[in-house]
Coordinates of C-alpha atoms and ligand atoms in Angstrom, one line a residue:
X1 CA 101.4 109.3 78.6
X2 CA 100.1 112.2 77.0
X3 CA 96.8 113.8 77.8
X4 CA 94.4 113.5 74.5
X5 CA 93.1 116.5 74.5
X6 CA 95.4 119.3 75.8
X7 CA 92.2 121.3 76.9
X8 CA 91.2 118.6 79.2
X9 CA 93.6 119.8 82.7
X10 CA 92.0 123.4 82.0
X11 CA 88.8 122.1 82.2
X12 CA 89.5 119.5 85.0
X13 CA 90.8 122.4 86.9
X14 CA 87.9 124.5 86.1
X15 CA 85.7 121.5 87.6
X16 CA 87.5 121.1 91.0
X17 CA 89.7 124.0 91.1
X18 CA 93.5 124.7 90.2
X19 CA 94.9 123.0 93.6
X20 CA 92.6 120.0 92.9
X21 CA 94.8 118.6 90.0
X22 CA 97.6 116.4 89.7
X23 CA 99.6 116.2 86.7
X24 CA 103.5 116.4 87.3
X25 CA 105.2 112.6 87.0
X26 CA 106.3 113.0 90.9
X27 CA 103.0 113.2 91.5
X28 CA 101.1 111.0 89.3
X29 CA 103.5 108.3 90.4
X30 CA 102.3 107.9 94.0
X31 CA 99.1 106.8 92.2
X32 CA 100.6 104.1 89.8
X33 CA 99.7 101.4 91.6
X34 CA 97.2 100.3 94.9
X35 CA 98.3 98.0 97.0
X36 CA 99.0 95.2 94.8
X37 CA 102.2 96.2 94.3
X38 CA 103.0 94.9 90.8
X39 CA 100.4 95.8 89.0
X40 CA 101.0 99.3 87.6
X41 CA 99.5 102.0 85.5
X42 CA 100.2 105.7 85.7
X43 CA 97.2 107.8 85.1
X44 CA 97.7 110.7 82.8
X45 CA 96.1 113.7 85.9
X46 CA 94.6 112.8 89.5
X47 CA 91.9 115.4 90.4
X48 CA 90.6 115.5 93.9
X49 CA 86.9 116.9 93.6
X50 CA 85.0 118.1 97.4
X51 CA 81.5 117.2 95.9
X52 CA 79.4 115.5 93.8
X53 CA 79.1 118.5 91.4
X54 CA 82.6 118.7 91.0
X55 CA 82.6 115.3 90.3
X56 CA 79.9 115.6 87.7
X57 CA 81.8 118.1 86.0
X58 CA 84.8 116.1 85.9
X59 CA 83.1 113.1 84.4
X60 CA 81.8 115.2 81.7
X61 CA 85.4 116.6 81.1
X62 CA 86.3 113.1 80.9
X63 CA 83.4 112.3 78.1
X64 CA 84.2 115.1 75.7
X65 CA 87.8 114.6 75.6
X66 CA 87.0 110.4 75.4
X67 CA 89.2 109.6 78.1
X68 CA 88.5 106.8 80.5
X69 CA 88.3 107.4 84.7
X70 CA 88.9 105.6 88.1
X71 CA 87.2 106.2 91.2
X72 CA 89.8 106.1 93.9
X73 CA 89.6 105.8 97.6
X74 CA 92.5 105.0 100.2
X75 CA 94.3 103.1 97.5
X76 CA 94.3 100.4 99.4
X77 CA 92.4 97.9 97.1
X78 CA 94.9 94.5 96.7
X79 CA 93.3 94.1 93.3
X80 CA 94.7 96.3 91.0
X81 CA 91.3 97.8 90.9
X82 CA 92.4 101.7 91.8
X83 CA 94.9 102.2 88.7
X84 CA 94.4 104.0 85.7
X85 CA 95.3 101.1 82.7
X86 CA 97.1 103.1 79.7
X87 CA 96.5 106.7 81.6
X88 CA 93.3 108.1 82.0
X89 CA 91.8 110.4 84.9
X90 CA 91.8 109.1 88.4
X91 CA 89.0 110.7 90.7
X92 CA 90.7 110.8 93.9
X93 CA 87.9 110.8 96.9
X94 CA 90.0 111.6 99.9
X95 CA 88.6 115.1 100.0
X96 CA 85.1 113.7 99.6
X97 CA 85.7 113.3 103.6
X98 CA 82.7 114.1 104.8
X99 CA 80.1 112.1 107.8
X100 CA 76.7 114.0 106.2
X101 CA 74.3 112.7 109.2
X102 CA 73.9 110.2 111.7
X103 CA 70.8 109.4 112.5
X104 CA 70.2 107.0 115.4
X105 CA 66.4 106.5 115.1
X106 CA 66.7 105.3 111.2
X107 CA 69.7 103.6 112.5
X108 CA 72.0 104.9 108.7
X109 CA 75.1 107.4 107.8
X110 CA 75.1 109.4 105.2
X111 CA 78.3 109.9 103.8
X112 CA 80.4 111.2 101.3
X113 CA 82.9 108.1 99.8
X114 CA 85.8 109.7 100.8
X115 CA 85.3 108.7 105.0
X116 CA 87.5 106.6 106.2
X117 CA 85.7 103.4 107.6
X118 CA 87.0 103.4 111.2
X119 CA 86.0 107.2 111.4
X120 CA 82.5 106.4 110.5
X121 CA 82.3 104.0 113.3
X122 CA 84.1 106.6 115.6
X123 CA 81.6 109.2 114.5
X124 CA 78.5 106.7 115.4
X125 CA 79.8 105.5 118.9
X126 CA 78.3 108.4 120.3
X127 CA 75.2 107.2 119.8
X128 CA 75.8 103.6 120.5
X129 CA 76.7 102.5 116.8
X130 CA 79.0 101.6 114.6
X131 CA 79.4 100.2 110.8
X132 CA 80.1 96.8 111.0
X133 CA 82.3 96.3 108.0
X134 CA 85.4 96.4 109.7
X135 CA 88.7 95.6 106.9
X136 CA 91.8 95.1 108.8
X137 CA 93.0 98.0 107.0
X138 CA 89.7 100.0 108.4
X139 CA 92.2 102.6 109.2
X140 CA 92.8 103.9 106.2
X141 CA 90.6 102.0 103.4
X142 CA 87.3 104.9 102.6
X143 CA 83.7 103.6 102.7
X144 CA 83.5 104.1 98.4
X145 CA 85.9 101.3 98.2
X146 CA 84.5 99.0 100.9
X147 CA 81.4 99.4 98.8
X148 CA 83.2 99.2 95.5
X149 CA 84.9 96.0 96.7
X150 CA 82.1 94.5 99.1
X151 CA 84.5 94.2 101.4
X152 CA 84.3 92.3 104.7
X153 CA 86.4 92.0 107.7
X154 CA 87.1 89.4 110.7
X155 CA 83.4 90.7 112.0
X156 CA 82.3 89.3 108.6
X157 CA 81.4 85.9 110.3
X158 CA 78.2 87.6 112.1
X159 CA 77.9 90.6 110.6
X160 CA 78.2 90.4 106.6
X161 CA 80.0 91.9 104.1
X162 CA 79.4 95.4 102.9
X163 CA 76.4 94.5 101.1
X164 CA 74.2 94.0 103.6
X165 CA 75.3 97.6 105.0
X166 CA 74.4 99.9 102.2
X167 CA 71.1 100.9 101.9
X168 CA 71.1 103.8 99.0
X169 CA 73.6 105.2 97.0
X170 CA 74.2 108.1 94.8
X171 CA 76.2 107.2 91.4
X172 CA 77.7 109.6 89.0
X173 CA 77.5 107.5 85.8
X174 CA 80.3 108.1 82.5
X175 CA 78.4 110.7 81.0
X176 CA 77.9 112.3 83.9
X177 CA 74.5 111.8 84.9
X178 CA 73.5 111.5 88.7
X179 CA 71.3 108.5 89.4
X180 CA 69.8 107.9 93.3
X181 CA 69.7 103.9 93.8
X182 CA 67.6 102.9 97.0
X183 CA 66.2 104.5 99.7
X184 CA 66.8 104.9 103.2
X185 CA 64.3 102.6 104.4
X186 CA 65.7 99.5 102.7
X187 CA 63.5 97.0 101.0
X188 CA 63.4 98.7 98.0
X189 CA 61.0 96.8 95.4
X190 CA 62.2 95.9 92.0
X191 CA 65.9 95.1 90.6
X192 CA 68.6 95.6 93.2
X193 CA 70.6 97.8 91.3
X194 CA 71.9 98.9 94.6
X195 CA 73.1 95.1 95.1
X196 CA 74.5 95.4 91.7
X197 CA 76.6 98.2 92.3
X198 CA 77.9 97.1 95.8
X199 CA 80.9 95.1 94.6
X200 CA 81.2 96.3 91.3
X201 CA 84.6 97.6 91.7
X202 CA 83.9 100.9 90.1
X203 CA 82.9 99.8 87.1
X204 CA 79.7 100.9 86.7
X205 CA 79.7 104.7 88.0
X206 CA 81.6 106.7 91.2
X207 CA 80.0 106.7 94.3
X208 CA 79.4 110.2 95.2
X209 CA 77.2 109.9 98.2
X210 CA 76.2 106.3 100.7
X211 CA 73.5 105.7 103.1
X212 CA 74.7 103.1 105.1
X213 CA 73.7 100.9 107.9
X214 CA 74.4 101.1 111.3
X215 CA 74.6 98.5 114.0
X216 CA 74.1 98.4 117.6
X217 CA 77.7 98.4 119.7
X218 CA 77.0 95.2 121.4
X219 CA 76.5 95.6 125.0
X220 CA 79.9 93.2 125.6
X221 CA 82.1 91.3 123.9
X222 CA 84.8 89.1 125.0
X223 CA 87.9 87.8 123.3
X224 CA 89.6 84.6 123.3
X225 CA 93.1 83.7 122.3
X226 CA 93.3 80.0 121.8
X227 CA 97.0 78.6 120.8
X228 CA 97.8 75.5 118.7
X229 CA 100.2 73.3 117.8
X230 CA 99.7 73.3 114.1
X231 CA 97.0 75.4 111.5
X232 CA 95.2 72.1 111.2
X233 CA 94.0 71.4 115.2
X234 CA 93.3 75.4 114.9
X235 CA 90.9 74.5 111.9
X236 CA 89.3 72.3 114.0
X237 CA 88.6 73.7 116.4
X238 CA 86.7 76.6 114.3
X239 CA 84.6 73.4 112.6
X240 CA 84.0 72.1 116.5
X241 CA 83.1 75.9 117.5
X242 CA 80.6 76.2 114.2
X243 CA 79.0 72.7 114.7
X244 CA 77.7 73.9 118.0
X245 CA 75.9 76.4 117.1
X246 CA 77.5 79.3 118.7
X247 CA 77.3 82.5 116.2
X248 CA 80.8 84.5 117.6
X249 CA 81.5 87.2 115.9
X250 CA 84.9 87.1 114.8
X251 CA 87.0 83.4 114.0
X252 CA 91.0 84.3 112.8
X253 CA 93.6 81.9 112.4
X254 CA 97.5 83.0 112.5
X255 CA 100.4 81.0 111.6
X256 CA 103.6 80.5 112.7
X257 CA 105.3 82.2 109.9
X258 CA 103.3 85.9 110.4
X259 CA 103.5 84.9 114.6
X260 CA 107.2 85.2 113.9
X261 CA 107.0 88.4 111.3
X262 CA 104.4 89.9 113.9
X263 CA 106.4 89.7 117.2
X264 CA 109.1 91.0 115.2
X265 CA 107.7 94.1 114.6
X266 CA 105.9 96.7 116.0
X267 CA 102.4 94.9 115.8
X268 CA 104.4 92.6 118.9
X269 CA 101.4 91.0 120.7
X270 CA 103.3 88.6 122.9
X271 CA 102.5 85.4 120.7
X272 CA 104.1 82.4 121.7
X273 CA 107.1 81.8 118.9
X274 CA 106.8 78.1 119.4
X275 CA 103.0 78.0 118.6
X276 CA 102.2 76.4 115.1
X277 CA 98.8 78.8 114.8
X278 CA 97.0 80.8 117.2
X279 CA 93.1 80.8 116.6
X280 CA 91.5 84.4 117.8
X281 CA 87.9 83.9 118.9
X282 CA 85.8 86.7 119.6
X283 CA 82.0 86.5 120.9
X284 CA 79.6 89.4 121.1
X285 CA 76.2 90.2 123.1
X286 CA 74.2 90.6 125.8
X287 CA 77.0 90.3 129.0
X288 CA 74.4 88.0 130.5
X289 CA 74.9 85.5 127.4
X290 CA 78.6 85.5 127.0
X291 CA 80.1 83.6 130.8
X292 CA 78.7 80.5 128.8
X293 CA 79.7 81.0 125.2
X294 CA 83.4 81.7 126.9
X295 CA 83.4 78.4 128.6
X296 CA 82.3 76.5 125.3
X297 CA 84.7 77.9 123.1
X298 CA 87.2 77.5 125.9
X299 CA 86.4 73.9 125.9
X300 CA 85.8 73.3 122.1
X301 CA 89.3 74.6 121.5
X302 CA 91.1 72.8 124.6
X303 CA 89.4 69.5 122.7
X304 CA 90.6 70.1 119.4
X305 CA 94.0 70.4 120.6
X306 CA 94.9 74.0 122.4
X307 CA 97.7 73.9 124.6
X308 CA 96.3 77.1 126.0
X309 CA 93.5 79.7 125.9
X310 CA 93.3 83.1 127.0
X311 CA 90.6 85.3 127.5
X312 CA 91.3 89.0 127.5
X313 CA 90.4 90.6 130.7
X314 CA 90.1 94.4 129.4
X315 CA 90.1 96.1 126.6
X316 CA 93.5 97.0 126.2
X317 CA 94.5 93.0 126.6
X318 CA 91.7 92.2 123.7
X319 CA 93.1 95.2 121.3
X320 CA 96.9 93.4 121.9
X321 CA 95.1 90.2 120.5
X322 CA 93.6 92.0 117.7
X323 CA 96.6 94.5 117.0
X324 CA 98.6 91.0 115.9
X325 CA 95.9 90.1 113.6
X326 CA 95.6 93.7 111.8
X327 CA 99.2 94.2 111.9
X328 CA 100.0 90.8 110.2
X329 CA 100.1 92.2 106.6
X330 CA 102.3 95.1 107.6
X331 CA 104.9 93.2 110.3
X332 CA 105.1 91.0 107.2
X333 CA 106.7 93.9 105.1
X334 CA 110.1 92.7 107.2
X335 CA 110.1 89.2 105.6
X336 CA 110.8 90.5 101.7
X337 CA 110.7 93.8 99.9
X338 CA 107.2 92.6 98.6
X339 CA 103.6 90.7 99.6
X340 CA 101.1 89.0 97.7
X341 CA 98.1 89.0 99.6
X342 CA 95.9 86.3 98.1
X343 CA 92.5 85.9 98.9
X344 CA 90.1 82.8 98.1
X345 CA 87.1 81.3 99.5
X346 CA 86.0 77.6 100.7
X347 CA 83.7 76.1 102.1
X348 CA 85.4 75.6 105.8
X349 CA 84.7 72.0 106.4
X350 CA 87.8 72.1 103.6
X351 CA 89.6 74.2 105.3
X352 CA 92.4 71.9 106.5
X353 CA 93.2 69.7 103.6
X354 CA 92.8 72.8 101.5
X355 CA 95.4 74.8 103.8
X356 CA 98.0 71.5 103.5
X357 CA 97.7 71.3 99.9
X358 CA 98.7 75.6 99.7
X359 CA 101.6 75.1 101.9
X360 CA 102.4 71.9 99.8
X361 CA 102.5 74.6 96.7
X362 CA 104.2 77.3 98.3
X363 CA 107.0 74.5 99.0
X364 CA 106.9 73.1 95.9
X365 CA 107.2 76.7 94.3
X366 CA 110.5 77.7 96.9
X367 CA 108.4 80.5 98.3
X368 CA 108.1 82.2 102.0
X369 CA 103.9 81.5 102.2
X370 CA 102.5 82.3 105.2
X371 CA 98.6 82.5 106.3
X372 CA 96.6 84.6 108.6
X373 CA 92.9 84.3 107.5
X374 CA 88.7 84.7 108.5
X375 CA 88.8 81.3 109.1
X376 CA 85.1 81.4 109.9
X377 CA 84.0 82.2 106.6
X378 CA 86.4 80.0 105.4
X379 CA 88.3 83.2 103.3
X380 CA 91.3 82.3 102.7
X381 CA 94.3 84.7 102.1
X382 CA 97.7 83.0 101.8
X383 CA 100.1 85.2 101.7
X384 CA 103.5 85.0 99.3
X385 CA 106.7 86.8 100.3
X386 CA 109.0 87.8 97.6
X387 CA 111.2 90.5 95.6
X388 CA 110.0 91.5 92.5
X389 CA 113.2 92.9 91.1
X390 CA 113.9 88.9 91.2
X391 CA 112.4 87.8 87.4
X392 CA 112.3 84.5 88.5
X393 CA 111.1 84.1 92.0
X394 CA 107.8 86.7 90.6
X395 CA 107.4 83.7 87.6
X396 CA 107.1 80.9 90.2
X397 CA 105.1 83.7 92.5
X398 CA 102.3 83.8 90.0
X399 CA 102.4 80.5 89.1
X400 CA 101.7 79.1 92.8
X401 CA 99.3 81.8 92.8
X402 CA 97.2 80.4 90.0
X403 CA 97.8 76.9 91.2
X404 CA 96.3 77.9 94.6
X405 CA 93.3 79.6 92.8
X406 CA 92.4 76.7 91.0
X407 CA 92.6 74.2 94.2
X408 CA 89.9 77.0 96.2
X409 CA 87.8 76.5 93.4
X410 CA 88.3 72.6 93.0
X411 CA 87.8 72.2 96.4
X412 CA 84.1 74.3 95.8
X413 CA 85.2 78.2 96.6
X414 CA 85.8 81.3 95.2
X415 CA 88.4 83.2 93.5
X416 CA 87.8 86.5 95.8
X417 CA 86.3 86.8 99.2
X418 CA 86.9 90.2 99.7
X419 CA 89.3 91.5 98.3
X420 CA 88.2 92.1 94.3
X421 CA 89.1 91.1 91.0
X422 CA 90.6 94.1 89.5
X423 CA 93.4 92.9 87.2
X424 CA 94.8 91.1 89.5
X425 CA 92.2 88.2 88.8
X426 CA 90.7 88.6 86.0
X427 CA 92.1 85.9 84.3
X428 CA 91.3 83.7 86.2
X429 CA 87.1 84.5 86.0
X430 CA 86.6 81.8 83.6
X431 CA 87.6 79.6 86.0
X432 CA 84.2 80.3 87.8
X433 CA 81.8 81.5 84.9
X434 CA 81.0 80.3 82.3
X435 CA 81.4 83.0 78.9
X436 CA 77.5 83.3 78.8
X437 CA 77.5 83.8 82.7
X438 CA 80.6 86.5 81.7
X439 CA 78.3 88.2 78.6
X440 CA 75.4 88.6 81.2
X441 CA 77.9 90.6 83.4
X442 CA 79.6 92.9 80.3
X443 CA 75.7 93.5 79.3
X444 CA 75.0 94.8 83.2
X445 CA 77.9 96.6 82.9
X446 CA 76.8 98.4 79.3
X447 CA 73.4 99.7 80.5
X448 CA 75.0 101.6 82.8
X449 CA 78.7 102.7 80.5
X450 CA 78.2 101.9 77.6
X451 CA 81.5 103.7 76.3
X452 CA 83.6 101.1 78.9
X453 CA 85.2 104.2 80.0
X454 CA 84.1 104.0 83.6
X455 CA 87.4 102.0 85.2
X456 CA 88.1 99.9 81.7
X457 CA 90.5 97.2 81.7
X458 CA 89.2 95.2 84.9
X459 CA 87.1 92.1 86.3
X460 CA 86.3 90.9 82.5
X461 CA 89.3 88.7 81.3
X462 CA 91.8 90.0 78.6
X463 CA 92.4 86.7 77.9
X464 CA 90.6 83.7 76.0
X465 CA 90.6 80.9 78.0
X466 CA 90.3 77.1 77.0
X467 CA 88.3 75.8 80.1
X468 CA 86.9 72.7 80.4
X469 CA 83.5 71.9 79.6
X470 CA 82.9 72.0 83.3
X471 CA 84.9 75.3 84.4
X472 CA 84.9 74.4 87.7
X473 CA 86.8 71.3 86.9
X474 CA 90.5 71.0 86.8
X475 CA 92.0 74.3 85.5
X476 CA 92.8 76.4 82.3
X477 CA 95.2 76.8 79.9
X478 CA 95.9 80.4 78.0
X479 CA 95.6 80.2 74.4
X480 CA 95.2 83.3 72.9
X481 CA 95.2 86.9 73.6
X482 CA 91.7 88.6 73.3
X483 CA 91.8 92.7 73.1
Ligands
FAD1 C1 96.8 95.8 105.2 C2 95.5 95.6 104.4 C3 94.5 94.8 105.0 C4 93.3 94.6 104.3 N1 92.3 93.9 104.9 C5 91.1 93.7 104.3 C6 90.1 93.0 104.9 O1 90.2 92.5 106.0 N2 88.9 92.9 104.2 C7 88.7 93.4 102.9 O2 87.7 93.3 102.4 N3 89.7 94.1 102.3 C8 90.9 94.3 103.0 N4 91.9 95.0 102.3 C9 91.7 95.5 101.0 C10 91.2 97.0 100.9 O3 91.6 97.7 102.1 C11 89.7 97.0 100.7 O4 89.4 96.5 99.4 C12 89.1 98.4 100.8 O5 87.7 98.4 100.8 C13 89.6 99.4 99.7 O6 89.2 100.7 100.1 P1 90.0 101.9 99.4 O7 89.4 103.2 99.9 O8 91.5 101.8 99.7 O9 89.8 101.7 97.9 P2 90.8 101.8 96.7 O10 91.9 100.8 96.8 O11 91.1 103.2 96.4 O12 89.8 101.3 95.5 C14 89.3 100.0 95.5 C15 88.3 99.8 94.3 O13 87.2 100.6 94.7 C16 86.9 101.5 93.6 N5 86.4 102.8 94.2 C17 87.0 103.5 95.2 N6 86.2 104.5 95.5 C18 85.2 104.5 94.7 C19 84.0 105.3 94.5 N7 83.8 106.4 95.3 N8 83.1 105.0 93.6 C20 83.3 103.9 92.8 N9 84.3 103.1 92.9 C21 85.3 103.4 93.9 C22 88.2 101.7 92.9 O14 88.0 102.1 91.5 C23 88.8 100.3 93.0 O15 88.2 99.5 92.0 C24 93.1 95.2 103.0 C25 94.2 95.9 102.4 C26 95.3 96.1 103.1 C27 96.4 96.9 102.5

């Protein structure tokens, strides 16, 4: 794609300096797409600004030339919400890399958006804390798109999502303009507008600068590995584990098919291959508290059908546990060129007829579906191995992928638990709101771009949607395209 307005590198360049811009087609191509793998868009430059000044001026480059941006973080993102639709500017954040303060008293980080989330934690064990949003790609993913995403992690369960982490934020809005949301001390009075940018998948400015939450390390924590013969005794046992009353802080359930794809890979944890699901428990606390809760959980699981639990005795044992649960969605890059990471949401008393009915589809469909999921918080994330260069297996992909979507919501979830909308659902949003409930969103949205050139193209459907009176009801059908 051509650039507009020719003048607009030269001035991105004089914004974040000459090494700060991407334009050549090798380059702009590592940026085509996030981690949804077939959605794609190549952005027309990537610049790479240090600050928020820098990304003020580039904003305002952006607005007189009228071309549309994307904040960027880690690419990571498994929405499509990181690509530039039709070209456009992407505002790379990785240089934006910053830990500004840590301040133990107030308990908050200040950081620039560019910090990688598990270095923000590493950064605040010194003093006993951590940030407790913890995405199994913590790794890599950057704390603007946790917040951009409101994303969550195992630790979800007792902790929260993102939301509940960010205190203030600093916001570069489409015409540049630098607005301060929040304040330090939390409890702000008035809108939320905080709240309403948490989540909002970069739609509504770029996060130059968060004040974030930080959490006590807890004084112990002890980790349970608790095998089953099939995902459904597993699901049980997280329902059994729930009804009591216990709070742990982390409930994960594995399959068989990503056991297998893990312990062939180097994420090899020393699952049993004949185990239908492995369930990983984790409790957190005083050390005083947690001999007890070990036993229950030991017991609830052994009663819903365990063949065997493990408790890891050190820390080295409970990373193994936890290093086949983040490693799942890369071991599985062995089983087919490409992954579709779904993600839904319900409520987990469904859990196991709900988890039946997906496998049921992926069957029906011919697909390699596997799951590894928060069970806790009932999210969901079937996951559908395939080729893409195969026309026909990525037809009946999508189509067990919509199916599956519209059984989470049947069955009273959500079309996203974590992971975003970005194009890679939007779609399917009528499916959940209502077009009134959707106008109410684009006018949010307006008041704060009113141009639509702050990440266009996302969350909102492209498509008019004949739902049923009751959206929530049986499904959709396409009918007409809507620019
Ligand atoms: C292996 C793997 C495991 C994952 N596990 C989890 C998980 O457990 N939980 C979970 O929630 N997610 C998970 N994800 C998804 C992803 O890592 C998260 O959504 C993460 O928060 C994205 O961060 P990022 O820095 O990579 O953002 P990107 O992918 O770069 O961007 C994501 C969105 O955030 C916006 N954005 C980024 N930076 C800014 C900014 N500064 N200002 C405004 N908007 C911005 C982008 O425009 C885009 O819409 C996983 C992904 C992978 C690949």
């Amino acid at each position: 794609m051509q650039l507009p307005d020719p003048r607009l590198l030269d001035e991105l360049r004089a914004a974040a300096g000459a090494d700060a811009v991407l334009s050549r087609e090798e380059e702009l191509f590592v940026y085509e797409c996030d981690a949804l793998t077939h959605h794609t868009g190549r952005p027309a430059a990537v610049v790479l600004p240090h600050s928020s000044d820098e990304v003020v001026a580039i904003v305002r480059a952006c607005a007189r030339a009228g071309v549309p941006f994307v904040a960027r973080g880690a690419g990571t993102g498994l929405s499509g919400g990181a690509v530039a639709l039709g070209g456009g500017v992407v505002i790379e954040c990785a240089r934006m890399n910053r830990v500004l303060e840590i301040d133990p008293v107030d308990r908050v980080a200040v950081v620039q958006p560019g910090v990688v989330n598990a270095d923000l934690s590493k950064a605040a064990a010194a003093d006993g804390l951590f940030f407790a949003p913890d995405p199994s790609s913590q790794q890599a993913c950057t704390v603007g798109g946790n917040v951009a995403e409101n994303s969550g992690g195992p630790h979800t369960l007792k902790y929260g999502s993102t939301t509940g982490h960010v205190l203030a934020l600093e916001l570069v809005l489409a015409d540049g303009e630098r607005l301060r949301l929040g304040s330090r001390a939390g409890g702000d009075p008035g809108y939320d507008l905080v709240g309403a940018v948490v989540g909002s998948e970069g739609t509504l400015g770029v996060v130059t600068e968060a004040t974030v939450r930080l959490t006590p390390l807890p004084e112990a924590v002890e980790t349970l590995l608790a095998v089953f013969p099939d995902v459904v005794s597993a699901c049980r046992a997280v329902a059994a584990v729930i009804r009591s009353g216990l709070v742990p802080a982390a409930l994960e359930i594995v399959d068989q098919r990503t056991i297998a794809a893990v312990e062939a890979s180097v994420y090899a944890a020393g699952l049993p291959l004949d185990a239908g699901a492995v369930l990983i428990a984790e409790l957190d606390g005083a050390a005083v508290a947690l001999a007890r809760q070990v036993e229950r959980v030991r017991a609830l699981a052994s009663s819903s059908g365990a063949s065997r639990v493990e408790v890891a005795r050190d820390a080295a044992e409970r990373q193994r546990f936890w290093r086949a649960r983040k490693g799942a969605f890369g071991a599985m890059g062995r089983m087919a060129p490409d992954l579709y990471v779904h993600d839904a949401v319900v409520p987990r008393s469904k859990l196991p007829e709900v988890l039946e009915e997906i496998c049921a589809i992926g069957d029906r469909y011919g697909l390699k579906l596997s799951n590894v999921f928060h069970a806790g918080d009932g999210n969901l994330h079937p996951n559908i191995s395939f080729d893409r260069r195969d026309a026909d297996e990525m037809k009946r992909v999508l189509a067990a992928g919509a199916e599956i979507l519209a059984l989470c919501v049947r069955a009273g979830g959500v079309i996203s638990g974590e992971h975003g909308i970005g194009t890679e659902k939007q779609d399917f949003m009528p499916l959940l709101f209502t077009p009134d409930d959707l106008d109410a969103m684009r006018r949010l949205r307006a008041a704060f771009d009113p141009g639509r050139r702050c990440n266009p193209g996302k969350v909102f459907p492209t498509t008019r949607f004949c739902v049923e009176s009751n959206p929530k009801a049986r499904g959709y059908e396409r009918v007409s395209f809507d620019a």
